[in-house]
Coordinates of C-alpha atoms in Angstrom, one line a residue:
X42 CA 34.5 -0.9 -48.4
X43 CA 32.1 1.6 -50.4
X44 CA 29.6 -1.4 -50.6
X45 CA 29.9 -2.0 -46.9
X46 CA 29.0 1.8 -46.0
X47 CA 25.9 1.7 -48.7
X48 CA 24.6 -1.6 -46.4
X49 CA 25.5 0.0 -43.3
X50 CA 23.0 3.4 -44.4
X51 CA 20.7 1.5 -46.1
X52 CA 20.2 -0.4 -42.6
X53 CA 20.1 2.7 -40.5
X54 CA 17.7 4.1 -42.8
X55 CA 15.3 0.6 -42.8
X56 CA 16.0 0.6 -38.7
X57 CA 14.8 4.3 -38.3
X58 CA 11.6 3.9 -40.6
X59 CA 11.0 0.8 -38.7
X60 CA 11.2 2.7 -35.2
X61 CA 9.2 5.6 -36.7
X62 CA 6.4 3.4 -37.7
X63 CA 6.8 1.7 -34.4
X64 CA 6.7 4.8 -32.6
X65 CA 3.3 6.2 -34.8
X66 CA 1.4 2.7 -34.4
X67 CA 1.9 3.1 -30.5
X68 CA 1.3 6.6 -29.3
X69 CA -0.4 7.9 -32.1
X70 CA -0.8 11.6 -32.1
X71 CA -0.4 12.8 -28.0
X72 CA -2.9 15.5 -28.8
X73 CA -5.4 13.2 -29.7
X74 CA -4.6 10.5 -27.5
X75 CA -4.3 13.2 -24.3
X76 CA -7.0 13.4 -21.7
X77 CA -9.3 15.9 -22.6
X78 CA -10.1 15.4 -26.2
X79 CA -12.5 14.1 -28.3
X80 CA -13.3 10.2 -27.8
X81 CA -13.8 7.8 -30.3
X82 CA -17.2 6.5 -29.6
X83 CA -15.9 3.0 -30.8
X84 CA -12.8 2.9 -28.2
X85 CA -14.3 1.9 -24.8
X86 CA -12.1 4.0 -23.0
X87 CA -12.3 6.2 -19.4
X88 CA -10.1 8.9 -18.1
X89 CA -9.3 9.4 -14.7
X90 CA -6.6 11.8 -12.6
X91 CA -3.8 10.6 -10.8
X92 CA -1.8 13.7 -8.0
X93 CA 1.6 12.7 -9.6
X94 CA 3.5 10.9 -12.7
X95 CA 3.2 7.0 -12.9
X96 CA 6.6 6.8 -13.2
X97 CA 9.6 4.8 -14.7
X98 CA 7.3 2.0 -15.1
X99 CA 10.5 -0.4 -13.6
X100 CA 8.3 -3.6 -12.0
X101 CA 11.6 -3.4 -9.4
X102 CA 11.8 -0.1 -8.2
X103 CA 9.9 2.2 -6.0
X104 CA 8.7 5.8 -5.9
X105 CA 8.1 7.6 -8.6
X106 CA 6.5 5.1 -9.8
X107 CA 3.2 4.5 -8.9
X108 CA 1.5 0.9 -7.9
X109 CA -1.6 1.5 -10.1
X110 CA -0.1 1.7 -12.8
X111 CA 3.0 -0.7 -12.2
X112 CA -0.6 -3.0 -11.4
X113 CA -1.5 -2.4 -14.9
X114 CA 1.4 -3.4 -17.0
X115 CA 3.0 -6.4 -14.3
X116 CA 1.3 -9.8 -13.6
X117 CA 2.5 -11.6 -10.1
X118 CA 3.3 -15.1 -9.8
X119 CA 0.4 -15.5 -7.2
X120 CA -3.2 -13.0 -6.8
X121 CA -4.4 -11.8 -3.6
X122 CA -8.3 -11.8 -3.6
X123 CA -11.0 -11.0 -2.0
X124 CA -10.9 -12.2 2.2
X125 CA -7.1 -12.8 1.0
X126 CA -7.6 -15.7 -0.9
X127 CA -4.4 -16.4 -2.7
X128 CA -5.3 -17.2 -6.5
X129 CA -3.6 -18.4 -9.3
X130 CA -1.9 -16.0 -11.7
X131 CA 1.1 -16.3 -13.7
X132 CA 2.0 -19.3 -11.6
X133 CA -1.4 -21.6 -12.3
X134 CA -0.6 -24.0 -8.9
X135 CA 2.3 -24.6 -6.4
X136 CA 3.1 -27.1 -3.8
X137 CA 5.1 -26.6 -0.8
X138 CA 7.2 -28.9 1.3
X139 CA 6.4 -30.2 4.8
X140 CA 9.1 -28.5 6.1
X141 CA 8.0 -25.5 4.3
X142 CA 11.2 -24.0 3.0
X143 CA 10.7 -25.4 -0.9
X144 CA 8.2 -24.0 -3.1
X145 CA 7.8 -25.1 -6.1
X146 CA 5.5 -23.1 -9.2
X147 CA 4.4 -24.1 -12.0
X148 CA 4.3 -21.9 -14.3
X149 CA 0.8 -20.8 -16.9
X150 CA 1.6 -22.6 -20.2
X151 CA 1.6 -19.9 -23.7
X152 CA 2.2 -16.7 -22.0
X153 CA 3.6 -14.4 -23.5
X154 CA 4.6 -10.7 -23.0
X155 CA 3.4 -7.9 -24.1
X156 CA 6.4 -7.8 -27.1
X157 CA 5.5 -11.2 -27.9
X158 CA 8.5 -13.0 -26.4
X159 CA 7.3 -16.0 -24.4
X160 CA 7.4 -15.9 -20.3
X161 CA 9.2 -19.1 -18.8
X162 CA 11.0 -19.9 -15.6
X163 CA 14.2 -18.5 -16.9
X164 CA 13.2 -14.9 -17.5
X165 CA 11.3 -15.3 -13.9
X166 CA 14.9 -16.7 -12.1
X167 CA 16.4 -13.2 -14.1
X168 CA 14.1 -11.0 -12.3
X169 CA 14.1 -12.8 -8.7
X170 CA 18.2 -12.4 -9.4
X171 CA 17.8 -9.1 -10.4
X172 CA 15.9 -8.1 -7.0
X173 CA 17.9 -9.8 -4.8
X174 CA 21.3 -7.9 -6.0
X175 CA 19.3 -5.2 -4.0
X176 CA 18.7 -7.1 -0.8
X177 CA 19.1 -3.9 1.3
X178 CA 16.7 -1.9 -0.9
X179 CA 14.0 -4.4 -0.3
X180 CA 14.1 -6.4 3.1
X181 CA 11.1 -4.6 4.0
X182 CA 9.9 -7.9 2.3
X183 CA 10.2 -10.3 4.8
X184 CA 10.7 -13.0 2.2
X185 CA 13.8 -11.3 0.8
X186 CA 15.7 -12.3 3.8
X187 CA 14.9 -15.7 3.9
X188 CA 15.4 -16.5 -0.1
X189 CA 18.2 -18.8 0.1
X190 CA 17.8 -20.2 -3.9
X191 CA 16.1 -19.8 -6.9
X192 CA 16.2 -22.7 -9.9
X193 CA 14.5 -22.6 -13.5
X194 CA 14.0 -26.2 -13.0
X195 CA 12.6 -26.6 -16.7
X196 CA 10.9 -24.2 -19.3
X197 CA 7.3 -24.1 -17.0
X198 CA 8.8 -24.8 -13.5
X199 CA 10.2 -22.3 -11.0
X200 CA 11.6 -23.2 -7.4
X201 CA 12.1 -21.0 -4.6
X202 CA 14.2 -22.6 -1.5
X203 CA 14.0 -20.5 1.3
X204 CA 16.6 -20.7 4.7
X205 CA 13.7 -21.4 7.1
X206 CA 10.1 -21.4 7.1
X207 CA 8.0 -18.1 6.6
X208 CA 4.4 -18.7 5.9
X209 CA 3.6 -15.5 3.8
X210 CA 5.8 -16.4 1.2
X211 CA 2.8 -16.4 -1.5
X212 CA 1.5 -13.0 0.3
X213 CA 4.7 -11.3 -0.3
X214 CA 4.7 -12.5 -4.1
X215 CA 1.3 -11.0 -5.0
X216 CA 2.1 -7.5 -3.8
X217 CA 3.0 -5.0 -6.7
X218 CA 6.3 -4.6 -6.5
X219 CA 9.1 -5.7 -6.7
X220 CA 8.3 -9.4 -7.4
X221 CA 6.5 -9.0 -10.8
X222 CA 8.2 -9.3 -14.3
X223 CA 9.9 -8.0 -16.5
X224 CA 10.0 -9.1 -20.7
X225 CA 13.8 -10.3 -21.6
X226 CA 14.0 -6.9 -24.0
X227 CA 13.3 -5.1 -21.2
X228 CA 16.3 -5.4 -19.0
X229 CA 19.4 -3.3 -19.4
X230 CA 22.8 -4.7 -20.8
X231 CA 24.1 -5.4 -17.4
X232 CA 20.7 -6.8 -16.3
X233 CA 20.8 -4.9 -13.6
X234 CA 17.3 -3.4 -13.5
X235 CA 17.7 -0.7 -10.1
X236 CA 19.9 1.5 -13.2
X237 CA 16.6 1.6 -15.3
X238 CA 14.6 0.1 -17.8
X239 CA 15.0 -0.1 -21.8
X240 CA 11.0 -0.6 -22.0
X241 CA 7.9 -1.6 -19.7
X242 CA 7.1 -5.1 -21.1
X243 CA 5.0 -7.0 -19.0
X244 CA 2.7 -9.5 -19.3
X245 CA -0.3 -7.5 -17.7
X246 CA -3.6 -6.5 -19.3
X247 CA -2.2 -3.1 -20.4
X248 CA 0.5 -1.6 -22.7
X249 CA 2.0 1.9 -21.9
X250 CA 0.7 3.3 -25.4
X251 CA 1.3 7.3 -25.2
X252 CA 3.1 9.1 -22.1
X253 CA 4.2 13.0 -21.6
X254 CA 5.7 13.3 -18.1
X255 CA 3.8 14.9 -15.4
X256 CA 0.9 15.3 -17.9
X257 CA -1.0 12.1 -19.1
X258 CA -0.3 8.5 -19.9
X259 CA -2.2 6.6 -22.3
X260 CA -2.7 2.3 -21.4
X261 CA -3.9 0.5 -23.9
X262 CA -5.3 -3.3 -23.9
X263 CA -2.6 -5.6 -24.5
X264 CA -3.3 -8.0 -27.1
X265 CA -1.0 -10.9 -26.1
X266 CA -2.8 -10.8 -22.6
X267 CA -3.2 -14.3 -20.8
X268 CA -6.2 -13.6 -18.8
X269 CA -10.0 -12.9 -19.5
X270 CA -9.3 -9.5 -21.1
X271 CA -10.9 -6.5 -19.4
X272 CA -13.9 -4.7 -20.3
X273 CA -12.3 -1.0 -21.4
X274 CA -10.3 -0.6 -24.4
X275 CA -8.0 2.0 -23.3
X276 CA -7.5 3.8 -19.9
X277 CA -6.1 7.5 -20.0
X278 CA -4.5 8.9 -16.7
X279 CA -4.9 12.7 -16.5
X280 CA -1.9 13.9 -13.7
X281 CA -3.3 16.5 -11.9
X282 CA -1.6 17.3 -8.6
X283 CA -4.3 19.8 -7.3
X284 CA -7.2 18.2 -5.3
X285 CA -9.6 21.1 -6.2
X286 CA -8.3 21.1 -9.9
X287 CA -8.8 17.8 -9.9
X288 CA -12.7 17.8 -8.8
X289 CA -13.1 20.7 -11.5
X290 CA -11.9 18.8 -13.7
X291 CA -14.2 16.1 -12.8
X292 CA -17.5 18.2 -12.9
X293 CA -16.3 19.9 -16.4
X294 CA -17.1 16.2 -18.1
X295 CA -13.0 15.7 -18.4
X296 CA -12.7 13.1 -16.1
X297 CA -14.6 9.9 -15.8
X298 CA -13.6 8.5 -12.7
X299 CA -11.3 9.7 -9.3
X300 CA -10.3 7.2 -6.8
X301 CA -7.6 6.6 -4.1
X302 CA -6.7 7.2 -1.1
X303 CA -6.7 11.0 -0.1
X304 CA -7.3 11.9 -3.7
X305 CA -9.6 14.6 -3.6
X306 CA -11.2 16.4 0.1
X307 CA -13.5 14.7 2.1
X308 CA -15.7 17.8 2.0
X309 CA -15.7 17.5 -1.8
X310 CA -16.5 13.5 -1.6
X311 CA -19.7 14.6 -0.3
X312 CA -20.7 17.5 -2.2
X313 CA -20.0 15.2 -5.3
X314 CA -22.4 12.0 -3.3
X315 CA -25.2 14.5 -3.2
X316 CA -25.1 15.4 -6.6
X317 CA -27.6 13.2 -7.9
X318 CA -25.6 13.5 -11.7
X319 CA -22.6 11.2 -9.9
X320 CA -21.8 8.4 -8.7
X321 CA -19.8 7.2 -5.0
X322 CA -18.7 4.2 -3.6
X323 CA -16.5 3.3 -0.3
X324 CA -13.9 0.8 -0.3
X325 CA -13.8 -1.5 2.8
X326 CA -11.4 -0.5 5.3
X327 CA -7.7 -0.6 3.8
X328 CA -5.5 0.2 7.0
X329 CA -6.1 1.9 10.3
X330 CA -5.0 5.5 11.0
X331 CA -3.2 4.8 14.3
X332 CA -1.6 7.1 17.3
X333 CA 1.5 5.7 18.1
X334 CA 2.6 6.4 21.8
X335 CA 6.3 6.2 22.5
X336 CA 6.8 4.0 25.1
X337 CA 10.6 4.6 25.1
X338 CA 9.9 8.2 26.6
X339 CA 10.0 7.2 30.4
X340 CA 6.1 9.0 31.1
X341 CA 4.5 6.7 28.2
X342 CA 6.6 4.0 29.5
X343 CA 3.5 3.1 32.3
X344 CA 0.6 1.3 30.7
X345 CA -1.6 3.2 33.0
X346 CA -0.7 6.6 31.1
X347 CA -1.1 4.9 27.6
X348 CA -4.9 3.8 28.9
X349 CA -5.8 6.6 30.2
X350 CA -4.9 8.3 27.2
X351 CA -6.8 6.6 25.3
X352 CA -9.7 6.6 27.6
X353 CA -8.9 10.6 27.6
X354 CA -10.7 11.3 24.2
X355 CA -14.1 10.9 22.6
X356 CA -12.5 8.8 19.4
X357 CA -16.5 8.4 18.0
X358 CA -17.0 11.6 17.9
X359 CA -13.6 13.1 16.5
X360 CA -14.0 10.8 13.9
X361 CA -17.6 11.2 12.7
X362 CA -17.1 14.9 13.2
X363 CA -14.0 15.4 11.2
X364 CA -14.7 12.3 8.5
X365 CA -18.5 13.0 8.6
X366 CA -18.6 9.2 9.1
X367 CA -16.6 8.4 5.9
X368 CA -14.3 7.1 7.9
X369 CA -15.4 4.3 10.8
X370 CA -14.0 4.5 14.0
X371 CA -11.2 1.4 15.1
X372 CA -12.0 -0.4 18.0
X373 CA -8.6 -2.4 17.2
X374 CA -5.2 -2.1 15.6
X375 CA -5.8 -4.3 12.5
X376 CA -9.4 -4.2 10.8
X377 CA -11.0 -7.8 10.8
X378 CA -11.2 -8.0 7.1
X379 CA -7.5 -9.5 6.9
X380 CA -6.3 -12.8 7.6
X381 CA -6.1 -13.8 11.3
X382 CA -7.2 -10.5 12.5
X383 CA -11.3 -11.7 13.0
X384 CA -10.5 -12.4 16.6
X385 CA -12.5 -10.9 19.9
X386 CA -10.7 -8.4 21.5
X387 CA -11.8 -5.9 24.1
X388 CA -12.2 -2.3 23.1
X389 CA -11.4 0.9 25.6
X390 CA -14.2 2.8 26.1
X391 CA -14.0 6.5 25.9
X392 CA -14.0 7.2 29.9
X393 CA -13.0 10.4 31.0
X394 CA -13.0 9.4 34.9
X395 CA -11.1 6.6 34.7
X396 CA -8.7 8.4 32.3
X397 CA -8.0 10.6 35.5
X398 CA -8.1 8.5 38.1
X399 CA -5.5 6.2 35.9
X400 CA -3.0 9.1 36.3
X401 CA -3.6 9.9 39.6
X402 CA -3.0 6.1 41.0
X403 CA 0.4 6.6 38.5
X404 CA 1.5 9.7 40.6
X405 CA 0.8 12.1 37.9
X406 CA -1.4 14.4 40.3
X407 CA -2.5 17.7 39.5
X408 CA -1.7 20.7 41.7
X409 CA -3.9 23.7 43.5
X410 CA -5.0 25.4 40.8
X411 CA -2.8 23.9 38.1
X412 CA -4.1 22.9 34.5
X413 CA -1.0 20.1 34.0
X414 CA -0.4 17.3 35.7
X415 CA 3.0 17.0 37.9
X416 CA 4.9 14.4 39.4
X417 CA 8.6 14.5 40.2
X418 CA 9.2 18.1 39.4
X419 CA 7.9 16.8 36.0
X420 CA 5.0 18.1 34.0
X421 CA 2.5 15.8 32.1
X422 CA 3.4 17.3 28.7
X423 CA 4.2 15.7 25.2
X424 CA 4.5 16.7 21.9
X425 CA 2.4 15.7 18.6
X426 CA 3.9 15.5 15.4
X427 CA 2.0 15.3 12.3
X428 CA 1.8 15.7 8.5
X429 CA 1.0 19.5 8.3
X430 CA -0.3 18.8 4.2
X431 CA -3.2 16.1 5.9
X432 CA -6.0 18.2 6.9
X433 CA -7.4 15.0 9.0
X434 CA -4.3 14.8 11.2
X435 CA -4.0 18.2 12.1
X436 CA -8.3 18.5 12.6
X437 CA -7.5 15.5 15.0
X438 CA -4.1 16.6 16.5
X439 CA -6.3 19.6 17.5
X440 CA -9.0 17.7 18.9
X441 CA -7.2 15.2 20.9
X442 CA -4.9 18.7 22.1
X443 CA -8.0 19.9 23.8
X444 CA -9.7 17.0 25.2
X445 CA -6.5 15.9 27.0
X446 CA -6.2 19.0 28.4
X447 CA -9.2 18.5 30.2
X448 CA -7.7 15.8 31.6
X449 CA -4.3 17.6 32.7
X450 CA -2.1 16.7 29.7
X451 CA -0.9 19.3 27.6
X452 CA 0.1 18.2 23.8
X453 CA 1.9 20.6 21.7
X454 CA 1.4 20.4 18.3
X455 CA 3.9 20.0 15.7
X456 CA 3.2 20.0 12.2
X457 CA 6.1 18.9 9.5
X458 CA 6.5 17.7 5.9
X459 CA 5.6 14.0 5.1
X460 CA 9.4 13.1 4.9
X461 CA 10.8 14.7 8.0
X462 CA 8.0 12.9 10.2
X463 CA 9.2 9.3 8.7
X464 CA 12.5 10.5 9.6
X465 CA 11.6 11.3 13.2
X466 CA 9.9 8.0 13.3
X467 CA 12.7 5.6 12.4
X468 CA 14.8 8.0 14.5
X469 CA 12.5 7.1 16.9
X470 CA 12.5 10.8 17.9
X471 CA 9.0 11.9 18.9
X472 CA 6.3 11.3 21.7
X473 CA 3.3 10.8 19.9
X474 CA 2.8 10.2 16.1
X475 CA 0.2 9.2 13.8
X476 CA 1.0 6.0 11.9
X477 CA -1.2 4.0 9.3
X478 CA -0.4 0.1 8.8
X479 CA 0.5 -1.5 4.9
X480 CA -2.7 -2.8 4.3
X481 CA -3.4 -5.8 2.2
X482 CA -1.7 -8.1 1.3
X483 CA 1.0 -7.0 3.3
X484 CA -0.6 -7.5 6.4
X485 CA -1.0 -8.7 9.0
X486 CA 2.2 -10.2 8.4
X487 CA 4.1 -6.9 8.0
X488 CA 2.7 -5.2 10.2
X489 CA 3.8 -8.2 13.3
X490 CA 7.3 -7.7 11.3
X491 CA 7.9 -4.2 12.3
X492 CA 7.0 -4.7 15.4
X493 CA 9.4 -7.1 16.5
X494 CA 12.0 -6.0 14.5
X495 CA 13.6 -2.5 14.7
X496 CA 14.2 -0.2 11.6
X497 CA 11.0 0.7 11.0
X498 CA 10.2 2.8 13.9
X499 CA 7.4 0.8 15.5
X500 CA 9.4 -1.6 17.4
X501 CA 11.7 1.5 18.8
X502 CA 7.9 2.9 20.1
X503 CA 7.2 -0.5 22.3
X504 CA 10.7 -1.1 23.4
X505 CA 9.8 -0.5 26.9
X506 CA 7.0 -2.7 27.4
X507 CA 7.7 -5.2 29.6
X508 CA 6.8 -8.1 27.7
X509 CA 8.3 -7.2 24.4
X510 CA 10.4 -9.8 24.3
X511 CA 8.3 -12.5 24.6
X512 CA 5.7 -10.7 21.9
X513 CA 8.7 -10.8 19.8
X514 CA 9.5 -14.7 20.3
X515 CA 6.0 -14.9 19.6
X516 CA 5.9 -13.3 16.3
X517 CA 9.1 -15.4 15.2
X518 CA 7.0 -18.6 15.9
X519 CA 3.9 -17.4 14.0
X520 CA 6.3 -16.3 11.0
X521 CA 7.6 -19.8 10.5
X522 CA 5.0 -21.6 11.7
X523 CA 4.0 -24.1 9.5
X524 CA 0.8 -25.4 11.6
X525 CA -2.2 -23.3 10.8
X526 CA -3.8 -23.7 14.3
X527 CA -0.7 -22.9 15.9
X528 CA -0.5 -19.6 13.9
X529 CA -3.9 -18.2 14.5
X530 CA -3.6 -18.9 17.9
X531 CA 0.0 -16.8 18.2
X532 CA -2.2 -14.3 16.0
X533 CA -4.8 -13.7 18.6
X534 CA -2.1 -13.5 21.6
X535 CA 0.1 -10.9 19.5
X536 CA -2.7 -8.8 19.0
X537 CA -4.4 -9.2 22.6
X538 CA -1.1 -8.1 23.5
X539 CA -1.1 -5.0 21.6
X540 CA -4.3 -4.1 22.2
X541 CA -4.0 -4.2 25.9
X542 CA -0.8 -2.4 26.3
X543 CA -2.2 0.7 24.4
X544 CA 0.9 1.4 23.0
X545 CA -0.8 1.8 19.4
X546 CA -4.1 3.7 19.6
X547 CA -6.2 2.8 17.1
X548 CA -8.6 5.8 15.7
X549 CA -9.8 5.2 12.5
X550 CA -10.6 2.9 9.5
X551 CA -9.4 4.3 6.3
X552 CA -11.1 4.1 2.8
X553 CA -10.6 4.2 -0.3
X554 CA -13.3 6.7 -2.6
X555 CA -14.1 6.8 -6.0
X556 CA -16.6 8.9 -7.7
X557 CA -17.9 8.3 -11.2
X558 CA -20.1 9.7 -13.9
X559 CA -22.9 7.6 -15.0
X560 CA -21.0 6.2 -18.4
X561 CA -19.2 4.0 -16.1
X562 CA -21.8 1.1 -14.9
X563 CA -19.8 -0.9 -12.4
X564 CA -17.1 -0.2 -10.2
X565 CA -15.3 -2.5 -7.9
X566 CA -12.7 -1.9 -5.3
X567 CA -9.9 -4.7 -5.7
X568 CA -8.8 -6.6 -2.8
X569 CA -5.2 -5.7 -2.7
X570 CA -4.6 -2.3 -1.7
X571 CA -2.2 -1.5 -4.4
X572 CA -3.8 -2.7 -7.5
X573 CA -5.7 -0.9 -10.1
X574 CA -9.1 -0.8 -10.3
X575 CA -9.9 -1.6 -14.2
X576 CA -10.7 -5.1 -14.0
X577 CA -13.7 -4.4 -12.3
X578 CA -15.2 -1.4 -14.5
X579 CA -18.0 -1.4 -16.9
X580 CA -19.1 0.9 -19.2
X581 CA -22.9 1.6 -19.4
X582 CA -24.5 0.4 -23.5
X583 CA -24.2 4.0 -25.6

């Protein structure tokens, strides 16, 4: 018994010096490995800001934790790239039956994850299980719904049988989360990852190497990485939830790089491009900052009011005046950098007389010496909600307030927190709200999803057009359609359709940013929305 108890200590004490070391090799000292100190000049390393923590770090789970950096540590089965090309990734080809509902991987030979254990079909069938005990948390996915099966056929073969067809299967898969996968050592005892993580093991380019909450987090190349490895050595993420703190911090020589969406003013963005010491760059459009008009409130239910609405305000010049032309005004819902989207569709034209006379032939008239529009005892007279911590939506609210008037609307404003407008949306409790689409690769897919299909909010908003059901029946085809012709055809009637009805304004393109100091030679935007950035950085020769 006494010999047993020596063992057992003299284990414990082997298992904790083992951990210790572990736990030294990894994150190191935090005060040296923090943003903000000292580089080793042998480490090709950058340091940027982030507004908030990255996070858990669980590939299967959503806020707090950050795409960027889930990006960083979790591979996908299938790469979105540029002009949505789908790529091979951990899944090196596929094939697909003619009646589209099999899919069949196979799987990139010798990869391993970032612990060393080796990735197969089995531990991909344990994270598609452990996703789909969650259905309800993710059927934003359209392909959640339709997953009927999921087979480790052998070591390097994954299938995928689906209940009918639905042609952005492999789109859905390359997005960050929550198809992407976790190692085996990873996963909780009961293997049900929505209760947490034991460790982020992944088989991306990075390792989580040094991490205090809501202050820094330290990725460091991992060495069992797959792919072409990237240039830097080590990225260091600075959380800074201050804009202005954040472009101080910039200009002081502690950052390296800021970039995202919304991540620092667009006043500072261009004090920082005229400074001839930095470098800027703008993405491509990522999604379109949209005005959605309700359609279920019986005055927005005429298509006349919805034109002359939009008609009713100089978009051009709100845009370039507020965004200084950092942001490029939308002639159309969807930008034409996504697939199916690149189709001819005809624009409405800021026209303030037609706006009027558009109201007046819908009986909205305005009286003797009135300022607002009447009809039926009724005044012309909505209300504008919007996210009172976005500077852009309330300069626009503001603008489009006072150019309506002109025409004998009045708009009051209402400015709330983030959270309570997404609840008045899918509550579908509001007149007029400003609404941004997914962006790649989600989309254009995604976005035709919620409009057919209520939950969202955005189908709630169209409900009254009078040809919403037939949109709808034509979504359900393009979704399934297995007949690429077919499908771009329902594409440019779905969005013809939406365009004319004026239902969702379309106002702006928005952009991503990034500015740089000159030790970072290249920069490149990736093609999915989500992803990091750090495959396409360079450092300049030192």
């Amino acid at each position: 018994m006494l010999f047993r108890i020596k063992r057992s200590s003299m284990l414990l004490l082997a298992v904790s010096l083992l951990l210790m070391a572990i736990v030294a090799g990894c994150g190191g000292n935090p005060e040296s490995s923090a943003a903000g100190s000292t580089k080793d000049s042998s480490i090709r390393s950058i340091t940027m800001s982030w507004p908030r923590d990255v996070g858990t770090m669980n590939p299967h789970t959503y806020n707090p934790s950050q795409l960027f950096a889930q990006s960083m540590v979790y591979d996908p089965l299938v790469h979105y790239g540029q002009n949505g090309k789908l790529e091979p990734a951990l899944a090196e080809s596929w094939a697909i039956s003619k009646d589209g509902k099999v899919y069949t991987f196979k799987l990139r030979p010798n990869v391993k994850f970032s612990d060393g254990s080796p990735f197969n079909a089995a531990i991909v069938k344990k994270n598609f299980d452990a996703v789909m005990l969650h259905k309800a948390t993710h059927n934003w996915l359209g392909l959640v719904s339709v997953i009927a099966k999921t087979e480790a056929v052998n070591d390097l073969t994954f299938r995928m049988t689906l209940t009918e067809p639905y042609y952005p299967a492999l789109q859905d898969l390359s997005v960050v989360r929550p198809f992407r996968f976790l190692g085996a050592a990873g996963f909780p005892d009961n293997g049900d990852t929505a209760t947490g993580v034991k460790a982020p093991i992944g088989t991306g380019a990075w390792v989580l190497a040094d991490y205090k909450q809501d202050e820094y987090a330290v990725f460091k190349r991992n060495p069992n990485y797959w792919g072409k490895a990237p240039a830097l050595d080590q990225v260091t993420v600075k959380i800074i939830p201050d804009a202005e703190t954040r472009v101080a911090a910039f200009e002081k020589g502690e950052l390296d790089l800021i970039y995202g969406e919304g991540v620092i003013s667009l006043d500072a963005f261009k004090q920082l491009r005229d400074n001839p010491d930095y470098v800027t760059k703008l993405s491509d459009p990522v999604g379109t900052r949209s005005l959605l008009l309700n359609s279920s409130n019986p005055k927005l239910a005429d298509v006349r009011v919805r034109l002359a609405l939009q008609q009713g305000f100089n978009k051009q010049a709100m845009v370039e005046g507020i965004t200084s032309g950092l942001e490029q005004p939308a002639a159309t819902i969807l930008p034409k950098n996504y697939p199916y989207t690149n189709v001819e569709l005809k624009s409405v034209a800021y026209d303030v007389q037609h706006a009027q006379a558009l109201l007046d032939e819908a009986g909205w008239k305005l009286p003797a010496g009135g300022t607002v529009r009447q009809k039926d005892g009724q005044s012309l007279e909505f209300e504008l909600i919007y996210d009172k911590t976005d500077p852009i939506q309330k300069a626009m609210a503001e603008t489009i307030q006072a150019e309506w008037s002109a025409i004998g609307v009045k708009v009051n404003l209402t400015g709330v927190e983030l959270t309570v407008q997404i609840k008045r949306l899918r509550a579908n409790d509001f007149d007029l709200y400003f609404w941004y689409n997914y962006g790649a690769p989600y989309d254009p897919h995604s976005f035709i999803n919620v409009v057919a299909n209520k939950g969202f909010g955005v189908a709630e908003t169209l409900s009254a057009m009078p040809n919403k059901a037939a949109l709808d029946q034509q979504i359900r085809e393009a979704l399934s359609s297995t007949d690429e012709t077919k499908r771009q055809e329902l594409y440019r009637s779905i969005l013809s359709t939406l365009q004319e009805q004026s239902a969702i304004v379309p106002i702006s393109y928005v952009k991503k940013t990034a500015v740089y100091h000159k030790n970072i030679a290249s920069f490149e935007f990736p093609a999915n929305r989500d992803e990091n950035a750090f495959f396409g950085i360079t450092l300049s020769k030192q």
